[in-house]
PDB file of C-alpha atoms in Angstrom:
ATOM      1  CA  UNK A   4     172.213  54.196 168.837  1.00  0.00           C
ATOM      2  CA  UNK A   5     170.815  54.759 165.316  1.00  0.00           C
ATOM      3  CA  UNK A   6     170.940  58.271 163.903  1.00  0.00           C
ATOM      4  CA  UNK A   7     167.708  59.862 162.629  1.00  0.00           C
ATOM      5  CA  UNK A   8     167.365  62.110 159.568  1.00  0.00           C
ATOM      6  CA  UNK A   9     167.700  65.425 161.395  1.00  0.00           C
ATOM      7  CA  UNK A  10     170.734  64.323 163.380  1.00  0.00           C
ATOM      8  CA  UNK A  11     172.411  63.060 160.190  1.00  0.00           C
ATOM      9  CA  UNK A  12     171.637  66.307 158.414  1.00  0.00           C
ATOM     10  CA  UNK A  13     173.120  68.278 161.296  1.00  0.00           C
ATOM     11  CA  UNK A  14     176.305  66.193 161.352  1.00  0.00           C
ATOM     12  CA  UNK A  15     176.554  66.411 157.557  1.00  0.00           C
ATOM     13  CA  UNK A  16     176.550  70.175 157.784  1.00  0.00           C
ATOM     14  CA  UNK A  17     179.107  70.220 160.612  1.00  0.00           C
ATOM     15  CA  UNK A  18     181.607  67.545 159.422  1.00  0.00           C
ATOM     16  CA  UNK A  19     181.144  67.470 155.649  1.00  0.00           C
ATOM     17  CA  UNK A  20     179.996  65.012 152.989  1.00  0.00           C
ATOM     18  CA  UNK A  21     182.496  62.208 153.593  1.00  0.00           C
ATOM     19  CA  UNK A  22     181.091  60.200 156.480  1.00  0.00           C
ATOM     20  CA  UNK A  23     184.421  58.300 156.837  1.00  0.00           C
ATOM     21  CA  UNK A  24     186.042  61.542 157.990  1.00  0.00           C
ATOM     22  CA  UNK A  25     183.548  62.159 160.791  1.00  0.00           C
ATOM     23  CA  UNK A  26     184.625  61.732 164.440  1.00  0.00           C
ATOM     24  CA  UNK A  27     184.957  58.075 165.565  1.00  0.00           C
ATOM     25  CA  UNK A  28     182.080  58.321 168.069  1.00  0.00           C
ATOM     26  CA  UNK A  29     179.456  59.067 165.423  1.00  0.00           C
ATOM     27  CA  UNK A  30     181.081  57.585 162.267  1.00  0.00           C
ATOM     28  CA  UNK A  31     179.641  54.056 162.607  1.00  0.00           C
ATOM     29  CA  UNK A  32     176.093  55.209 163.347  1.00  0.00           C
ATOM     30  CA  UNK A  33     176.337  57.673 160.458  1.00  0.00           C
ATOM     31  CA  UNK A  34     177.459  54.943 158.063  1.00  0.00           C
ATOM     32  CA  UNK A  35     174.668  52.632 159.250  1.00  0.00           C
ATOM     33  CA  UNK A  36     172.063  55.380 158.792  1.00  0.00           C
ATOM     34  CA  UNK A  37     173.458  56.172 155.347  1.00  0.00           C
ATOM     35  CA  UNK A  38     173.362  52.518 154.228  1.00  0.00           C
ATOM     36  CA  UNK A  39     169.808  52.033 155.464  1.00  0.00           C
ATOM     37  CA  UNK A  40     168.151  55.212 154.067  1.00  0.00           C
ATOM     38  CA  UNK A  41     167.717  56.149 150.435  1.00  0.00           C
ATOM     39  CA  UNK A  42     166.781  59.718 151.476  1.00  0.00           C
ATOM     40  CA  UNK A  43     170.086  60.178 153.310  1.00  0.00           C
ATOM     41  CA  UNK A  44     171.990  58.834 150.253  1.00  0.00           C
ATOM     42  CA  UNK A  45     170.183  61.378 148.057  1.00  0.00           C
ATOM     43  CA  UNK A  46     170.949  64.126 150.610  1.00  0.00           C
ATOM     44  CA  UNK A  47     174.680  63.194 150.522  1.00  0.00           C
ATOM     45  CA  UNK A  48     174.691  63.247 146.700  1.00  0.00           C
ATOM     46  CA  UNK A  49     173.091  66.677 146.687  1.00  0.00           C
ATOM     47  CA  UNK A  50     175.673  67.962 149.203  1.00  0.00           C
ATOM     48  CA  UNK A  51     178.512  66.500 147.134  1.00  0.00           C
ATOM     49  CA  UNK A  52     177.192  68.267 144.053  1.00  0.00           C
ATOM     50  CA  UNK A  53     176.830  71.529 145.981  1.00  0.00           C
ATOM     51  CA  UNK A  54     180.362  71.331 147.377  1.00  0.00           C
ATOM     52  CA  UNK A  55     181.641  70.573 143.854  1.00  0.00           C
ATOM     53  CA  UNK A  56     179.959  73.754 142.601  1.00  0.00           C
ATOM     54  CA  UNK A  57     181.491  75.736 145.454  1.00  0.00           C
ATOM     55  CA  UNK A  58     184.975  74.385 144.695  1.00  0.00           C
ATOM     56  CA  UNK A  59     184.760  75.389 141.014  1.00  0.00           C
ATOM     57  CA  UNK A  60     183.932  78.961 141.970  1.00  0.00           C
ATOM     58  CA  UNK A  61     186.898  81.224 141.477  1.00  0.00           C
ATOM     59  CA  UNK A  62     187.949  83.660 144.136  1.00  0.00           C
ATOM     60  CA  UNK A  63     187.148  87.265 143.339  1.00  0.00           C
ATOM     61  CA  UNK A  64     188.889  90.193 144.886  1.00  0.00           C
ATOM     62  CA  UNK A  65     186.451  92.541 146.590  1.00  0.00           C
ATOM     63  CA  UNK A  66     186.185  95.995 145.094  1.00  0.00           C
ATOM     64  CA  UNK A  67     188.138  98.783 146.695  1.00  0.00           C
ATOM     65  CA  UNK A  68     185.068 100.686 147.804  1.00  0.00           C
ATOM     66  CA  UNK A  69     183.386  97.645 149.382  1.00  0.00           C
ATOM     67  CA  UNK A  70     183.895  98.866 152.974  1.00  0.00           C
ATOM     68  CA  UNK A  71     182.473 102.279 152.060  1.00  0.00           C
ATOM     69  CA  UNK A  72     179.442 100.728 150.408  1.00  0.00           C
ATOM     70  CA  UNK A  73     178.793  98.497 153.380  1.00  0.00           C
ATOM     71  CA  UNK A  74     179.002 101.440 155.818  1.00  0.00           C
ATOM     72  CA  UNK A  75     176.800 103.590 153.531  1.00  0.00           C
ATOM     73  CA  UNK A  76     174.218 100.860 153.311  1.00  0.00           C
ATOM     74  CA  UNK A  77     174.201 100.430 157.105  1.00  0.00           C
ATOM     75  CA  UNK A  78     173.558 104.134 157.759  1.00  0.00           C
ATOM     76  CA  UNK A  79     169.904 105.089 158.266  1.00  0.00           C
ATOM     77  CA  UNK A  80     168.334 106.378 155.079  1.00  0.00           C
ATOM     78  CA  UNK A  81     166.735 109.805 154.986  1.00  0.00           C
ATOM     79  CA  UNK A  82     162.977 109.847 154.674  1.00  0.00           C
ATOM     80  CA  UNK A  83     161.641 111.358 151.515  1.00  0.00           C
ATOM     81  CA  UNK A  84     160.050 114.699 152.133  1.00  0.00           C
ATOM     82  CA  UNK A  85     156.342 114.589 151.857  1.00  0.00           C
ATOM     83  CA  UNK A  86     155.104 116.636 148.939  1.00  0.00           C
ATOM     84  CA  UNK A  87     152.452 119.185 149.793  1.00  0.00           C
ATOM     85  CA  UNK A  88     150.897 122.095 148.035  1.00  0.00           C
ATOM     86  CA  UNK A  89     153.244 124.644 149.579  1.00  0.00           C
ATOM     87  CA  UNK A  90     156.347 122.757 148.469  1.00  0.00           C
ATOM     88  CA  UNK A  91     154.859 122.378 144.972  1.00  0.00           C
ATOM     89  CA  UNK A  92     154.229 126.099 144.607  1.00  0.00           C
ATOM     90  CA  UNK A  93     157.652 126.923 146.050  1.00  0.00           C
ATOM     91  CA  UNK A  94     159.275 124.667 143.420  1.00  0.00           C
ATOM     92  CA  UNK A  95     157.179 126.132 140.635  1.00  0.00           C
ATOM     93  CA  UNK A  96     157.992 129.682 141.655  1.00  0.00           C
ATOM     94  CA  UNK A  97     161.622 128.706 142.070  1.00  0.00           C
ATOM     95  CA  UNK A  98     161.715 127.780 138.382  1.00  0.00           C
ATOM     96  CA  UNK A  99     161.013 131.383 137.495  1.00  0.00           C
ATOM     97  CA  UNK A 100     163.896 133.566 138.536  1.00  0.00           C
ATOM     98  CA  UNK A 101     161.856 136.554 139.702  1.00  0.00           C
ATOM     99  CA  UNK A 102     163.079 138.759 142.452  1.00  0.00           C
ATOM    100  CA  UNK A 103     160.910 139.134 145.540  1.00  0.00           C
ATOM    101  CA  UNK A 104     160.022 142.651 144.510  1.00  0.00           C
ATOM    102  CA  UNK A 105     158.803 141.556 141.071  1.00  0.00           C
ATOM    103  CA  UNK A 106     156.920 138.634 142.574  1.00  0.00           C
ATOM    104  CA  UNK A 107     155.190 140.986 145.034  1.00  0.00           C
ATOM    105  CA  UNK A 108     154.239 143.353 142.210  1.00  0.00           C
ATOM    106  CA  UNK A 109     152.712 140.536 140.166  1.00  0.00           C
ATOM    107  CA  UNK A 110     150.805 139.230 143.224  1.00  0.00           C
ATOM    108  CA  UNK A 111     149.441 142.660 144.128  1.00  0.00           C
ATOM    109  CA  UNK A 112     148.358 143.292 140.519  1.00  0.00           C
ATOM    110  CA  UNK A 113     146.570 139.923 140.310  1.00  0.00           C
ATOM    111  CA  UNK A 114     144.742 140.560 143.594  1.00  0.00           C
ATOM    112  CA  UNK A 115     143.810 144.088 142.499  1.00  0.00           C
ATOM    113  CA  UNK A 116     142.431 142.760 139.179  1.00  0.00           C
ATOM    114  CA  UNK A 117     140.386 140.144 141.019  1.00  0.00           C
ATOM    115  CA  UNK A 118     138.872 142.776 143.317  1.00  0.00           C
ATOM    116  CA  UNK A 119     137.977 145.024 140.388  1.00  0.00           C
ATOM    117  CA  UNK A 120     136.357 142.067 138.575  1.00  0.00           C
ATOM    118  CA  UNK A 121     134.209 141.174 141.575  1.00  0.00           C
ATOM    119  CA  UNK A 122     133.200 144.813 142.030  1.00  0.00           C
ATOM    120  CA  UNK A 123     132.105 145.213 138.434  1.00  0.00           C
ATOM    121  CA  UNK A 124     130.313 141.880 138.503  1.00  0.00           C
ATOM    122  CA  UNK A 125     128.260 142.674 141.550  1.00  0.00           C
ATOM    123  CA  UNK A 126     127.469 146.277 140.613  1.00  0.00           C
ATOM    124  CA  UNK A 127     126.249 145.514 137.097  1.00  0.00           C
ATOM    125  CA  UNK A 128     124.045 142.415 137.287  1.00  0.00           C
ATOM    126  CA  UNK A 129     123.482 141.943 133.565  1.00  0.00           C
ATOM    127  CA  UNK A 130     121.330 138.985 132.614  1.00  0.00           C
ATOM    128  CA  UNK A 131     120.017 138.632 136.127  1.00  0.00           C
ATOM    129  CA  UNK A 132     116.220 138.553 136.561  1.00  0.00           C
ATOM    130  CA  UNK A 133     114.097 138.280 139.607  1.00  0.00           C
ATOM    131  CA  UNK A 134     111.829 135.282 140.102  1.00  0.00           C
ATOM    132  CA  UNK A 135     108.716 137.462 140.092  1.00  0.00           C
ATOM    133  CA  UNK A 136     109.356 138.412 136.476  1.00  0.00           C
ATOM    134  CA  UNK A 137     109.149 134.799 135.402  1.00  0.00           C
ATOM    135  CA  UNK A 138     106.042 133.810 137.309  1.00  0.00           C
ATOM    136  CA  UNK A 139     103.552 132.149 135.064  1.00  0.00           C
ATOM    137  CA  UNK A 140      99.939 132.146 135.910  1.00  0.00           C
ATOM    138  CA  UNK A 141      98.740 128.562 135.523  1.00  0.00           C
ATOM    139  CA  UNK A 142      95.253 129.622 134.580  1.00  0.00           C
ATOM    140  CA  UNK A 143      96.516 131.932 131.838  1.00  0.00           C
ATOM    141  CA  UNK A 144      98.752 129.168 130.548  1.00  0.00           C
ATOM    142  CA  UNK A 145      95.979 126.623 130.348  1.00  0.00           C
ATOM    143  CA  UNK A 146      93.533 129.034 128.683  1.00  0.00           C
ATOM    144  CA  UNK A 147      96.043 130.379 126.125  1.00  0.00           C
ATOM    145  CA  UNK A 148      94.488 130.405 122.652  1.00  0.00           C
ATOM    146  CA  UNK A 149      97.335 131.917 120.763  1.00  0.00           C
ATOM    147  CA  UNK A 150      99.604 130.459 118.125  1.00  0.00           C
ATOM    148  CA  UNK A 151     101.477 127.326 118.985  1.00  0.00           C
ATOM    149  CA  UNK A 152     105.187 127.868 119.000  1.00  0.00           C
TER     150      UNK A 152
END
C-alpha cells in the first residue's frame, strides 16, 4: 500500500530521517514514496539539515535557580492595584512627613479660610449690578442726538 504525504511525514517524525532504519513493515512503502515524490525528498533534506543543527548544539547546564524561576512563573501573579483619586492623595500626603495633628491643623485652617472668603464675597457684592440699572430704552437709543463715541 503506497504511503501518502501525511503518513510519510508522521513516520519521519517518529522514526527519523533515515528511511532504511524504519521498521520492516513500513520501510519499503516509505522508500517507494520517497523515490516517487520530489516534495518528500525535499522534506527529508530539510529534516536532515534540522537534525544536523540540533546535533551541533552544545549542552548547557541549567542555572541553579531554574527550578525556583519555574515555580515563581507558575504562581498566579498579583493584580495591579487600580489607581484612584483616594490612593493618589494618600501617596501625595505620604510624601510629606506630617503628623496627623499637623495635617488636621492645616486642613482646618484651609477650610476656615475658605469659609471666610465665601462670607466676605457674598456680603460685599462689589462690581455687581442689577439688570434694571442697565436697561436701555430703545426709543431713547434711536433718537439720541448726542456726540458719537
